[in-house]
Coordinates of C-alpha atoms in Angstrom, one line a residue:
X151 CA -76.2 28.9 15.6
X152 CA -72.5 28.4 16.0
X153 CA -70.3 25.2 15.2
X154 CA -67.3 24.2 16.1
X155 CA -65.0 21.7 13.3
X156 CA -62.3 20.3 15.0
X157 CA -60.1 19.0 11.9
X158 CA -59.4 20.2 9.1
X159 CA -58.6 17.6 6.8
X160 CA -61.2 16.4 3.7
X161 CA -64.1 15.7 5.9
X162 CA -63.8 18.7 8.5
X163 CA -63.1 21.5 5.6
X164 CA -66.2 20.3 3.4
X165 CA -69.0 20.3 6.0
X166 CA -67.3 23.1 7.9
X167 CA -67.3 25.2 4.7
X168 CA -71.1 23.5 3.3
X169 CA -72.1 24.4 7.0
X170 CA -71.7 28.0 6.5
X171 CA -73.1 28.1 3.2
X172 CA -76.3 27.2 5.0
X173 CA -75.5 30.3 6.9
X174 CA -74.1 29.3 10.3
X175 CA -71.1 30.6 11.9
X176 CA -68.2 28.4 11.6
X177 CA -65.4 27.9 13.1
X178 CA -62.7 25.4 11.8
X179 CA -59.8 24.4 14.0
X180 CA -56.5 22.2 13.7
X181 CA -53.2 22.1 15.1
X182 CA -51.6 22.3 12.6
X183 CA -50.3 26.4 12.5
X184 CA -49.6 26.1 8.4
X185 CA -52.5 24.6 7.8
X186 CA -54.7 26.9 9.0
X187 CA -52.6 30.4 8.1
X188 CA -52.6 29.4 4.5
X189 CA -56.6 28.4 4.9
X190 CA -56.5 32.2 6.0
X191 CA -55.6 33.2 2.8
X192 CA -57.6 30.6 0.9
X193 CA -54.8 28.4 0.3
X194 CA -56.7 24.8 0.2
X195 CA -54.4 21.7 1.4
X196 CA -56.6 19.6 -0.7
X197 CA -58.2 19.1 -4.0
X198 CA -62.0 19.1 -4.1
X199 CA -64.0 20.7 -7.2
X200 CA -65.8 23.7 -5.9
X201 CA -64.3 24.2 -2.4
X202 CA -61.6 26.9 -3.0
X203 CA -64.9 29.4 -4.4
X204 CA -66.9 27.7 -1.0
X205 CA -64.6 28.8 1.4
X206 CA -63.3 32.1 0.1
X207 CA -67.0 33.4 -0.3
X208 CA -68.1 31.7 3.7
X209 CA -64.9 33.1 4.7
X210 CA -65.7 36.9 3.2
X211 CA -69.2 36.4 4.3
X212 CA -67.5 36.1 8.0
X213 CA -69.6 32.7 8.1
X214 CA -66.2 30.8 8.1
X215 CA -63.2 31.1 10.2
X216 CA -59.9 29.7 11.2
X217 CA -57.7 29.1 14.4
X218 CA -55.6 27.0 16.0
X219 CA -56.8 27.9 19.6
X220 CA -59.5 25.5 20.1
X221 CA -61.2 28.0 23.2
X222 CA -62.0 30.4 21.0
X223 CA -63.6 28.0 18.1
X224 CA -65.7 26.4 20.9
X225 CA -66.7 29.5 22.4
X226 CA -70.4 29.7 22.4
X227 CA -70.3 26.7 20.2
X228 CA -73.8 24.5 20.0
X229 CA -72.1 21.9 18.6
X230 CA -68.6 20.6 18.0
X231 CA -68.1 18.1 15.2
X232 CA -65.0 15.9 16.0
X233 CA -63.7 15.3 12.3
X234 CA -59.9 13.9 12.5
X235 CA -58.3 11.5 11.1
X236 CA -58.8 7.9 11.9
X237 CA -56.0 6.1 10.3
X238 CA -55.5 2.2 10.5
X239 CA -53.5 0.8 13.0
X240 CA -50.0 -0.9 12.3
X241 CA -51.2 -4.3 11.4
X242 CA -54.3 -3.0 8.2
X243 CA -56.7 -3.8 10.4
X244 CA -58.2 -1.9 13.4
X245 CA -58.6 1.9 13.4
X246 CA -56.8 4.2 15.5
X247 CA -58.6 6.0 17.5
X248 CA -55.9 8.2 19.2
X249 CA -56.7 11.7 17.6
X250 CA -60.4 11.1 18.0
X251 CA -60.2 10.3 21.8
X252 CA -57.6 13.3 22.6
X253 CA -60.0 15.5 21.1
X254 CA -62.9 14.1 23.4
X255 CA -60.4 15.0 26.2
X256 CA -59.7 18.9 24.5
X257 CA -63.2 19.9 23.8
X258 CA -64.2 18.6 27.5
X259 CA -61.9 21.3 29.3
X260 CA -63.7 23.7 27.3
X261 CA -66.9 22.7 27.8
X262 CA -69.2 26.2 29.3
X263 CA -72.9 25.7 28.4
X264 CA -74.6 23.0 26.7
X265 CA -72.7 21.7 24.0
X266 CA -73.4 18.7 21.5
X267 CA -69.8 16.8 20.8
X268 CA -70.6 15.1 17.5
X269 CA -68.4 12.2 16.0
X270 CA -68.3 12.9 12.2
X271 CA -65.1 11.0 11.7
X272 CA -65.4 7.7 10.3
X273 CA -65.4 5.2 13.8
X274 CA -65.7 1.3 15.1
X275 CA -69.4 0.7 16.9
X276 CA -68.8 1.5 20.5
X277 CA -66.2 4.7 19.8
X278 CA -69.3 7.2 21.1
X279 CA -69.2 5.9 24.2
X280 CA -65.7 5.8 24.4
X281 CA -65.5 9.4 23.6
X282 CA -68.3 9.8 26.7
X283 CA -66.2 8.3 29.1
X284 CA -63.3 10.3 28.1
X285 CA -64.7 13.6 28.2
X286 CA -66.3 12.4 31.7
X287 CA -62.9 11.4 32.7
X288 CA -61.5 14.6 32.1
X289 CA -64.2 16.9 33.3
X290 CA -65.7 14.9 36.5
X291 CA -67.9 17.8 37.0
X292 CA -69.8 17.7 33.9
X293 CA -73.0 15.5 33.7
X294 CA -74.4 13.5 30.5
X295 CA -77.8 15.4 29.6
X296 CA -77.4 18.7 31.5
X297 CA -73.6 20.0 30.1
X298 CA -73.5 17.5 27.2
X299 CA -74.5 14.9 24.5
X300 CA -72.7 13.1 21.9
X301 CA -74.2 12.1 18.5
X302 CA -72.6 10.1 16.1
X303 CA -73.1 12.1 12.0
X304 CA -71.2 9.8 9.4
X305 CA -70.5 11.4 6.5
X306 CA -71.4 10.0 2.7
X307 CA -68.9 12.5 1.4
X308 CA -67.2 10.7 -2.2
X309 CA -63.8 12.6 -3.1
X310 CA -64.8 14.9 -6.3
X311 CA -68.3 15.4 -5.3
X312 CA -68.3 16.1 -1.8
X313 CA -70.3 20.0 -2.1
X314 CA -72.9 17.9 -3.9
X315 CA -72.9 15.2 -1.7
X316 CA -73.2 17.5 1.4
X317 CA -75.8 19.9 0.1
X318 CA -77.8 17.1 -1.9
X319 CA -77.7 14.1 0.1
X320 CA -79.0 10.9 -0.2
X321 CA -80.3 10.8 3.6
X322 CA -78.8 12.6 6.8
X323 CA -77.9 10.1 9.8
X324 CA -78.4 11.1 13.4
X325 CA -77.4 8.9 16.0
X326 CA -77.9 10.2 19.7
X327 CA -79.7 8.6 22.4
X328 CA -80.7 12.3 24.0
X329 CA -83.7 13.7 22.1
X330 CA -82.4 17.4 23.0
X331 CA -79.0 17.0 21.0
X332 CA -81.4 15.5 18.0
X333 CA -82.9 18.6 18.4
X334 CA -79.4 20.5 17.9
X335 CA -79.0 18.5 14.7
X336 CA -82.0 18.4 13.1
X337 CA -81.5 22.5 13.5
X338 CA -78.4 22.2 11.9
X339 CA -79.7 19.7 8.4
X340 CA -82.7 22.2 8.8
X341 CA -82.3 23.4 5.1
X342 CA -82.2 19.8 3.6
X343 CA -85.8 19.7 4.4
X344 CA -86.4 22.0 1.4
X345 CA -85.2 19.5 -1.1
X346 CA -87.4 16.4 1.2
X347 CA -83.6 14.8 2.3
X348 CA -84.4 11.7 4.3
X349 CA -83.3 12.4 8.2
X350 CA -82.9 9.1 9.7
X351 CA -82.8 9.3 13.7
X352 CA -81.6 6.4 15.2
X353 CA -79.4 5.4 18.5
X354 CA -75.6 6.0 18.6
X355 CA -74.5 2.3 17.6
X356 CA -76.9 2.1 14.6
X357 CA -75.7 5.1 13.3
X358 CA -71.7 4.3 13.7
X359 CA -72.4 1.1 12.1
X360 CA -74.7 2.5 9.3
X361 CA -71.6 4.1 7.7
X362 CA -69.7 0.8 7.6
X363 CA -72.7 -1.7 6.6
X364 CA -72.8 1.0 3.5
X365 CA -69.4 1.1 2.4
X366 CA -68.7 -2.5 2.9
X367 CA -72.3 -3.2 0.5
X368 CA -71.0 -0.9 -2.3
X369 CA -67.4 -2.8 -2.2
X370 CA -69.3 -6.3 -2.3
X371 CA -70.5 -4.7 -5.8
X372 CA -67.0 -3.5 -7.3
X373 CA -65.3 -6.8 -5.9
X374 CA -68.2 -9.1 -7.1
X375 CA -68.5 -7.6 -10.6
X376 CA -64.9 -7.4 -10.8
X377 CA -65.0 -11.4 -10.4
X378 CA -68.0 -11.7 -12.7
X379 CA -65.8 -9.5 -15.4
X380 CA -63.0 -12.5 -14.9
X381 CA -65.3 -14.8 -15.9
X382 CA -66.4 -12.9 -19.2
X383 CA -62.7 -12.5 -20.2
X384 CA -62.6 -16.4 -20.4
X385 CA -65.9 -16.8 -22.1
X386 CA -65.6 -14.0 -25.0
X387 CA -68.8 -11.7 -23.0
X388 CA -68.7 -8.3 -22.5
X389 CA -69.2 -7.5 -18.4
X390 CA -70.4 -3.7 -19.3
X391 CA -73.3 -5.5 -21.2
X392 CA -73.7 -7.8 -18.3
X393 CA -73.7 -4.8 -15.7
X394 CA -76.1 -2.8 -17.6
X395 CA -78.5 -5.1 -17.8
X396 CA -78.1 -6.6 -14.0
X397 CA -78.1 -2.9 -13.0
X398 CA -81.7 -2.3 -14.6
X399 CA -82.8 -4.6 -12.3
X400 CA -84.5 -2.5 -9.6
X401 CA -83.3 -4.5 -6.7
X402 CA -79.5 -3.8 -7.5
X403 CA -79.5 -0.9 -9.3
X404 CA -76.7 0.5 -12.0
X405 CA -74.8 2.1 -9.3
X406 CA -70.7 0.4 -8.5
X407 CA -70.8 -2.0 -11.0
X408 CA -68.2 -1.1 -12.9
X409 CA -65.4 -3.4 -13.3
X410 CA -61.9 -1.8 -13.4
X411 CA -58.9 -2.6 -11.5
X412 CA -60.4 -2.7 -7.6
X413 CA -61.4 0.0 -4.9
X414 CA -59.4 2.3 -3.4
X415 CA -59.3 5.8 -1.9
X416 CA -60.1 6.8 1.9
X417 CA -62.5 4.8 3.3
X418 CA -63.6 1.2 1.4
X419 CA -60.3 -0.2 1.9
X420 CA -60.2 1.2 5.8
X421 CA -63.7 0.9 6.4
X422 CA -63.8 -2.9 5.1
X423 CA -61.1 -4.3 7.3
X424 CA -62.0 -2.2 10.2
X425 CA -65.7 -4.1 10.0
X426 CA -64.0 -7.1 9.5
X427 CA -61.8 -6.5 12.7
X428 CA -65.2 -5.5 14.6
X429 CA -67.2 -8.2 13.9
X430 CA -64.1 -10.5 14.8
X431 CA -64.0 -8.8 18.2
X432 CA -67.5 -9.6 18.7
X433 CA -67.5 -13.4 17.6
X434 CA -69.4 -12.7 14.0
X435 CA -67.2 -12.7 11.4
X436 CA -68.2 -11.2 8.3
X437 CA -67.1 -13.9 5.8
X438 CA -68.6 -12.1 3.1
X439 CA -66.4 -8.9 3.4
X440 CA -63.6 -10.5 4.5
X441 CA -63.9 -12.0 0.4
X442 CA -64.1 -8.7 -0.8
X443 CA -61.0 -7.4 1.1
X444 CA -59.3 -10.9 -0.3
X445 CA -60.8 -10.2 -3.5
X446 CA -59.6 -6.2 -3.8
X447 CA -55.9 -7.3 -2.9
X448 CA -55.7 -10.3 -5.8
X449 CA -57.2 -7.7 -7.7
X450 CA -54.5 -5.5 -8.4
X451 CA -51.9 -8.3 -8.7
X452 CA -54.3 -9.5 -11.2
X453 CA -53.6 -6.3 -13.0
X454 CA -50.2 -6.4 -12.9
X455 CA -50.2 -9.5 -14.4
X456 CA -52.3 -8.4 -17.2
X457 CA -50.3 -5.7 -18.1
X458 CA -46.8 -8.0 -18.2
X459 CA -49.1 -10.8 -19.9
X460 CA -49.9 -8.0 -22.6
X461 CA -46.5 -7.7 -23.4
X462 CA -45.9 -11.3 -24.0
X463 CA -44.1 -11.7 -20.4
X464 CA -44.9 -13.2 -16.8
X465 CA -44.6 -11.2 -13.5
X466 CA -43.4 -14.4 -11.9
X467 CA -40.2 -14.4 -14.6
X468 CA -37.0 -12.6 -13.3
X469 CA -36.8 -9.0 -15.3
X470 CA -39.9 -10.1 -16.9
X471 CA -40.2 -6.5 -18.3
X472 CA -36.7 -5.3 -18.6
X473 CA -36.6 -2.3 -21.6
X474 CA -40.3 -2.5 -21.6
X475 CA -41.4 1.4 -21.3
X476 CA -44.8 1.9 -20.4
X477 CA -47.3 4.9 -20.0
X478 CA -49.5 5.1 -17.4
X479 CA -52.2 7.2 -16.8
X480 CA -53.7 8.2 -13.9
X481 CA -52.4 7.7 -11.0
X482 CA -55.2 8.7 -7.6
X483 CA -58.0 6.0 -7.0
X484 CA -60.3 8.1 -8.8
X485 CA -61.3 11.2 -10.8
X486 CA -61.2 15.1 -9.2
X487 CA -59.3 14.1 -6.5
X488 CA -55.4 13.9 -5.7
X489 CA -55.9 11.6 -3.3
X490 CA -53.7 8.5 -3.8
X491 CA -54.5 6.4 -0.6
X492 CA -55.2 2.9 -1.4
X493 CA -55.1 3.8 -5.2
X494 CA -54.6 0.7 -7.0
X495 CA -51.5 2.4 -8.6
X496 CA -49.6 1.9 -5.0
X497 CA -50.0 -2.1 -5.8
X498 CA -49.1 -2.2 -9.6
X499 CA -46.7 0.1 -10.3
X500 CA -44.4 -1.4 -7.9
X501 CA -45.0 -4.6 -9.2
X502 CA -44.2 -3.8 -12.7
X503 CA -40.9 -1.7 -11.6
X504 CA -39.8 -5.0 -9.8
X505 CA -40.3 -6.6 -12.9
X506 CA -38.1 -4.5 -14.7
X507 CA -40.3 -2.2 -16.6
X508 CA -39.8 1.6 -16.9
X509 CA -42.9 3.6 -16.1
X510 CA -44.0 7.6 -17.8
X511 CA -46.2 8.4 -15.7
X512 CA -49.3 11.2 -16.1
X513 CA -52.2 12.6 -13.7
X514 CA -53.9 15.6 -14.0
X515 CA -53.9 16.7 -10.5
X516 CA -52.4 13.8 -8.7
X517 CA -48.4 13.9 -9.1
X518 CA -47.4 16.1 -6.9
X519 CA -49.2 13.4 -4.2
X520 CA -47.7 10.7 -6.1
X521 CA -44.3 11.4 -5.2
X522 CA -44.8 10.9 -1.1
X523 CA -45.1 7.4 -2.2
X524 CA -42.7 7.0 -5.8
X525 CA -39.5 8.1 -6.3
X526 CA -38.7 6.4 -9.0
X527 CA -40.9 7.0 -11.5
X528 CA -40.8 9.3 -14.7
X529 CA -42.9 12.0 -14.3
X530 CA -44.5 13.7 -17.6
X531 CA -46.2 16.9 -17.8
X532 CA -48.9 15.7 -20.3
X533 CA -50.3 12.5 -22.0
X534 CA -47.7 13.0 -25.4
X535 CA -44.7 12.7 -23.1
X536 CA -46.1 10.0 -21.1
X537 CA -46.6 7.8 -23.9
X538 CA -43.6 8.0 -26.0
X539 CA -41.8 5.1 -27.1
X540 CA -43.9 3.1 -25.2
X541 CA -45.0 0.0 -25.6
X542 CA -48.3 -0.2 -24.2
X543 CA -50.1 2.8 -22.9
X544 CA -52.3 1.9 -19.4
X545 CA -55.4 3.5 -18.4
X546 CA -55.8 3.7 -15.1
X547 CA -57.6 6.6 -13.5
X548 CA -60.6 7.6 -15.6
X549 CA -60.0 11.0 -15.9
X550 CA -62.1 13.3 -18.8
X551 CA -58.6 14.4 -20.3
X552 CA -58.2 10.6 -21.1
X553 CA -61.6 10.3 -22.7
X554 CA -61.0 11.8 -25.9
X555 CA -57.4 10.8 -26.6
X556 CA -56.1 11.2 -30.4
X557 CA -54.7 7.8 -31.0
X558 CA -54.3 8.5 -34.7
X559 CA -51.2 11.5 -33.1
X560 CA -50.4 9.2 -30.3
X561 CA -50.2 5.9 -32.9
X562 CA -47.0 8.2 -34.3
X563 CA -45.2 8.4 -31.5
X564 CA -45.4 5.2 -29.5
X565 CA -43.6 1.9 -29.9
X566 CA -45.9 -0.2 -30.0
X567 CA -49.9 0.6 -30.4
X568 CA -51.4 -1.3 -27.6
X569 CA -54.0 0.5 -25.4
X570 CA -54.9 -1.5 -21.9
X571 CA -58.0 0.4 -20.8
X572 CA -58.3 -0.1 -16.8
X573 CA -61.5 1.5 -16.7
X574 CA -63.3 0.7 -19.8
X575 CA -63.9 3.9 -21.0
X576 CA -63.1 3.5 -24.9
X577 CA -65.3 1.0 -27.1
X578 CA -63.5 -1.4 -29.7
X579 CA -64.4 -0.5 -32.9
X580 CA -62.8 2.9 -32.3
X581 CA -59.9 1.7 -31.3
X582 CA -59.4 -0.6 -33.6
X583 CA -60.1 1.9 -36.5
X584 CA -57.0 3.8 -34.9
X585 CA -54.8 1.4 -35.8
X586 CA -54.4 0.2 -31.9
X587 CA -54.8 -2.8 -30.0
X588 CA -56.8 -2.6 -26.8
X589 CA -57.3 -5.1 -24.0
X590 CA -59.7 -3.8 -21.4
X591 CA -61.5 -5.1 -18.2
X592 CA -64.2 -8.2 -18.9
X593 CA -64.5 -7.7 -22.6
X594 CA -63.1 -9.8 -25.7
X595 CA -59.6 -8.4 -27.3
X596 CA -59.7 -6.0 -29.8
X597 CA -57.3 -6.5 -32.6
X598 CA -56.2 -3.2 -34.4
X599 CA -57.3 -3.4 -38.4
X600 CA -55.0 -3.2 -40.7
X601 CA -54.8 -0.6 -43.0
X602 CA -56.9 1.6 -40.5
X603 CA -54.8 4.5 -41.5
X604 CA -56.0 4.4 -45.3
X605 CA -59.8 3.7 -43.8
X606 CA -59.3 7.0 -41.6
X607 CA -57.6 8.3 -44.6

């Protein structure tokens, strides 16, 4: 069987490329003429673990392919996934469905034999039939059943694990109200049935609205045990005690309920607000996520705060933070990813530059991305140069290089030995012992002990 992936940004190239792996034929195609000679020559726009090897062996195996001529990629094609982008809309709120709805129109002029258009982007309830009505628009000669379908497939893709996600899933969705393009699909997710995957079948709207209902669920349990973690800072409790013993409970489960410094990335932030916006439009607002989205943005000005608190100053003092130097690292919205969209770094770093404070900054992969949104920032090519001569060091993306720092070499070149751990990842005792301070997310201070270099010693 042959597919057709129109888009090649994060979603498009990692089912195109896990689509091939199954052993289809592949074809992914975008507009963008650089994009798609360097994915020629292996040359991935992206960071994802594991897809550089995936599409260099589907695209020697001549299961993958490349083109910017979007008759040829649909030539023959049983299905063609619609997998742009869906940015928000000036205002944060609705999503913008322009690149989705000009590819209904493309695909529908070249439209030959019985092809299944499949939404994989991430869209508002309703945007199938939209895409219908376009493609119906455009081609007045096609008819719904006989030359085409359209079946909504969100994707449960998370940044850093996508291959796993795609060839492991937690359960496929197919929305389509024809049982002949359910058919098409099921073909397709055929060799998930090996490994039992759950294929859920439902209509269109259930499906566009599953992917939604889910993210906006898992950001109700960041935001909520964020809040929770607020309350253990005043009480002297420790929220990673209180998570891991909530999360045992089999009705919750352990899963997003770790505290840190609020969601970001690609789709909670986006997805959240465009639910909201939906359920506004319809006359049931969602008063619950519309906290969470309240609760995410006071989050990171929370943070902020913390850090300039930390340091014995106040955000809402002019130059609160002037000749205060500060490390930072980690810089995306999460591990093995450089994706920096709604990373809660875009919130505080600015805030602590406008109070005065001078930032080293240091990401693994995410700098060169970091710089399409700072200018101003000091740029270090490991953790060492990041952190000298500062006065507090600030974890904020819980990368494995920042898991086993050496804060016995680090304690020797810093200013002052203060740790803020965003993310929770060290425990006191060890800290202390290193001769640092350490405030962290939800748990009590830890004050360094003294002498801890003759007790290493």
């Amino acid at each position: 069987m042959k597919i057709a992936m129109v888009g090649t940004g994060y979603v498009g190239l990692v089912t195109g490329a896990c689509f091939a792996e199954f052993g289809f034929t592949v074809t992914c195609i975008d507009k963008d003429i650089q994009k798609i000679e360097n994915l020629k020559k292996n040359i991935i726009p992206i960071y994802e673990p594991g897809l550089e090897s995936l599409v260099s062996q589907t695209a020697r195996l001549s299961h993958l392919s490349f083109t910017t001529d979007l008759e040829e990629g649909m030539k023959d094609a049983a299905a063609v996934f619609i997998a742009v982008g869906t940015p928000t809309l000036p205002g944060g709120e609705r999503a913008d469905l322009t690149y989705v709805l000009q590819a209904a129109r493309e695909t529908a002029e070249q439209i030959r034999n019985y092809t299944v258009i499949v939404t994989k982007s991430t869209v508002p309830v309703g945007t199938s039939k939209k895409v219908t009505e376009e493609i119906l628009k455009t081609r007045p000669d096609l008819t719904l059943g006989v030359d085409f379908d359209v079946a909504s497939n969100p994707e449960f893709l998370r940044e850093g694990s996508a291959i796993n996600d795609f060839m492991r899933p937690d359960r496929v969705v197919i929305g389509t109200n024809s049982k002949k393009a359910e058919m098409v699909l099921k073909k397709l997710y055929r060799p998930l049935y090996l490994i039992e995957t759950p294929i859920v079948s439902t209509s269109i709207e259930t499906a566009e609205l599953i992917k939604y209902a889910a993210n906006a669920f898992l950001a109700t349990k960041i935001a909520f045990i964020n809040e929770i973690a607020n309350i253990c800072e005043q009480v002297n409790a420790d929220v990673q005690e209180v998570s891991k013993a909530v999360g045992l409970d089999g009705r919750i489960g352990k899963k997003f309920l770790h505290a840190g410094p609020g969601y970001g990335g690609s789709c909670f932030p986006k997805d959240t607000l465009a639910l909201i916006q939906t359920a506004q439009d319809l006359g049931t607002p969602t008063t619950i996520v519309e906290a969470v989205a309240k609760s995410n943005k006071e989050r990171k000005i929370r943070m902020a705060e913390k850090v300039a608190k930390a340091l014995g100053a106040s955000l809402n003092e002019p130059n609160a933070l002037k000749d205060k130097k500060i490390a930072i690292l980690g810089l995306t919205f999460k591990p093995n990813t450089d994706d920096m969209r709604d990373a809660p770094s875009l919130d505080i770093l600015p805030l602590l530059q406008n109070a005065g404070a001078t930032l080293q900054v240091y990401d693994p992969v995410g700098m060169e991305e970091s710089r399409k949104f700072f200018n101003n920032l000091t740029y270090c090519k490991n953790t060492q140069e990041a952190c000298q001569d500062v006065e507090a060091i600030v974890i904020l993306t819980e990368w494995n290089e920042f898991r086993g720092l050496d804060f016995y070499g680090l304690k020797k070149i810093v200013k002052t030995p203060l740790l803020i751990d965003f993310r929770n990842i060290y425990k006191a005792p060890e800290i202390a012992a290193s001769g640092f301070d350490m405030i962290s997310i939800g748990r009590p201070f830890a004050k360094a002990l003294e002498g801890a270099e003759e007790l290493v010693a």
